[in-house]
C-alpha positions as YAML, in Angstrom:
chain: A
units: angstrom
residues:
- id: 1
  name: MET
  ca: [105.21, 89.25, 247.71]
- id: 2
  name: ARG
  ca: [105.85, 86.50, 245.24]
- id: 3
  name: PHE
  ca: [108.57, 85.15, 243.00]
- id: 4
  name: ASP
  ca: [108.42, 86.56, 239.47]
- id: 5
  name: PRO
  ca: [110.61, 84.47, 237.14]
- id: 6
  name: VAL
  ca: [110.62, 87.20, 234.47]
- id: 7
  name: GLU
  ca: [111.97, 89.82, 236.88]
- id: 8
  name: CYS
  ca: [114.44, 87.33, 238.35]
- id: 9
  name: GLY
  ca: [115.74, 86.58, 234.85]
- id: 10
  name: LYS
  ca: [116.12, 90.30, 234.20]
- id: 11
  name: ARG
  ca: [118.13, 90.70, 237.42]
- id: 12
  name: MET
  ca: [120.35, 87.78, 236.44]
- id: 13
  name: LYS
  ca: [120.93, 89.30, 232.99]
- id: 14
  name: ALA
  ca: [121.73, 92.71, 234.50]
- id: 15
  name: LEU
  ca: [124.21, 91.13, 236.90]
- id: 16
  name: ARG
  ca: [125.84, 89.22, 234.03]
- id: 17
  name: GLU
  ca: [126.10, 92.36, 231.93]
- id: 18
  name: SER
  ca: [127.50, 94.36, 234.85]
- id: 19
  name: LYS
  ca: [130.44, 91.94, 234.86]
- id: 20
  name: ASN
  ca: [130.75, 92.17, 231.07]
- id: 21
  name: LEU
  ca: [130.10, 88.45, 230.68]
- id: 22
  name: THR
  ca: [128.50, 86.81, 227.69]
- id: 23
  name: GLN
  ca: [125.85, 84.19, 228.23]
- id: 24
  name: MET
  ca: [128.39, 81.58, 227.16]
- id: 25
  name: GLN
  ca: [130.98, 82.78, 229.67]
- id: 26
  name: LEU
  ca: [128.40, 82.66, 232.46]
- id: 27
  name: ALA
  ca: [127.33, 79.18, 231.39]
- id: 28
  name: GLU
  ca: [130.95, 78.04, 231.62]
- id: 29
  name: GLN
  ca: [131.38, 79.64, 235.07]
- id: 30
  name: LEU
  ca: [128.23, 77.93, 236.37]
- id: 31
  name: ASN
  ca: [128.91, 74.65, 234.55]
- id: 32
  name: ILE
  ca: [125.55, 74.72, 232.76]
- id: 33
  name: SER
  ca: [124.63, 74.90, 229.08]
- id: 34
  name: LEU
  ca: [124.24, 78.09, 227.10]
- id: 35
  name: ASN
  ca: [120.61, 77.15, 226.47]
- id: 36
  name: HIS
  ca: [120.06, 76.85, 230.23]
- id: 37
  name: VAL
  ca: [121.36, 80.40, 230.80]
- id: 38
  name: LYS
  ca: [119.18, 81.73, 227.99]
- id: 39
  name: ALA
  ca: [116.12, 79.93, 229.37]
- id: 40
  name: LEU
  ca: [116.73, 81.34, 232.87]
- id: 41
  name: GLU
  ca: [117.17, 84.89, 231.61]
- id: 42
  name: HIS
  ca: [113.98, 84.66, 229.56]
- id: 43
  name: ALA
  ca: [111.97, 82.85, 232.28]
- id: 44
  name: ARG
  ca: [111.43, 79.75, 230.17]
- id: 45
  name: ARG
  ca: [113.01, 77.66, 232.92]
- id: 46
  name: LEU
  ca: [113.06, 77.97, 236.70]
- id: 47
  name: PHE
  ca: [116.11, 77.86, 238.93]
- id: 48
  name: SER
  ca: [116.95, 74.83, 241.04]
- id: 49
  name: ILE
  ca: [117.75, 75.65, 244.65]
- id: 50
  name: ASP
  ca: [121.39, 74.64, 244.16]
- id: 51
  name: LEU
  ca: [121.76, 76.77, 241.04]
- id: 52
  name: VAL
  ca: [120.17, 79.89, 242.52]
- id: 53
  name: ILE
  ca: [122.53, 79.61, 245.50]
- id: 54
  name: GLU
  ca: [125.49, 79.25, 243.13]
- id: 55
  name: ILE
  ca: [124.39, 82.26, 241.05]
- id: 56
  name: SER
  ca: [123.88, 84.34, 244.19]
- id: 57
  name: ALA
  ca: [127.37, 83.46, 245.43]
- id: 58
  name: PHE
  ca: [128.96, 84.02, 242.01]
- id: 59
  name: PHE
  ca: [127.54, 87.54, 241.75]
- id: 60
  name: ASP
  ca: [127.91, 88.21, 245.49]
- id: 61
  name: VAL
  ca: [124.26, 89.19, 245.93]
- id: 62
  name: SER
  ca: [121.69, 87.98, 248.43]
- id: 63
  name: LEU
  ca: [119.11, 85.37, 247.55]
- id: 64
  name: ASP
  ca: [116.47, 87.96, 248.52]
- id: 65
  name: TYR
  ca: [117.82, 90.28, 245.85]
- id: 66
  name: LEU
  ca: [118.17, 87.65, 243.15]
- id: 67
  name: LEU
  ca: [114.79, 86.02, 243.73]
- id: 68
  name: LEU
  ca: [112.66, 88.92, 244.96]
- id: 69
  name: GLY
  ca: [114.55, 92.09, 244.07]
- id: 70
  name: LYS
  ca: [114.83, 93.13, 247.71]
- id: 71
  name: HIS
  ca: [117.63, 95.33, 248.95]
- id: 72
  name: LYS
  ca: [117.94, 94.78, 252.65]
- id: 73
  name: ALA
  ca: [120.51, 96.02, 255.10]
- id: 74
  name: PRO
  ca: [122.11, 93.23, 257.11]
- id: 75
  name: ALA
  ca: [120.67, 92.73, 260.57]
- id: 76
  name: ARG
  ca: [122.71, 94.24, 263.36]
- id: 77
  name: LEU
  ca: [124.08, 91.88, 265.93]
- id: 78
  name: PRO
  ca: [123.56, 92.84, 269.54]
- id: 79
  name: PRO
  ca: [126.69, 94.02, 271.37]
- id: 80
  name: ASN
  ca: [128.52, 91.41, 273.44]
...
């Protein structure tokens, strides 16, 4: 398993489109430039740790999903 920036950018774009946001609107929400959003979506630039956490929180998806495309059920806590 490895990080694929192209696939990660595609997931970010799909999440943005699912919320009917333009690249400019997302840039404003994340406080980054329009060019930065475009570069992330087209894998011309990599995410900083802080930014990927912010994107994950904004779209309410796990880091595993955003970075690796994994869908994972949350771990069950043992009963008290």
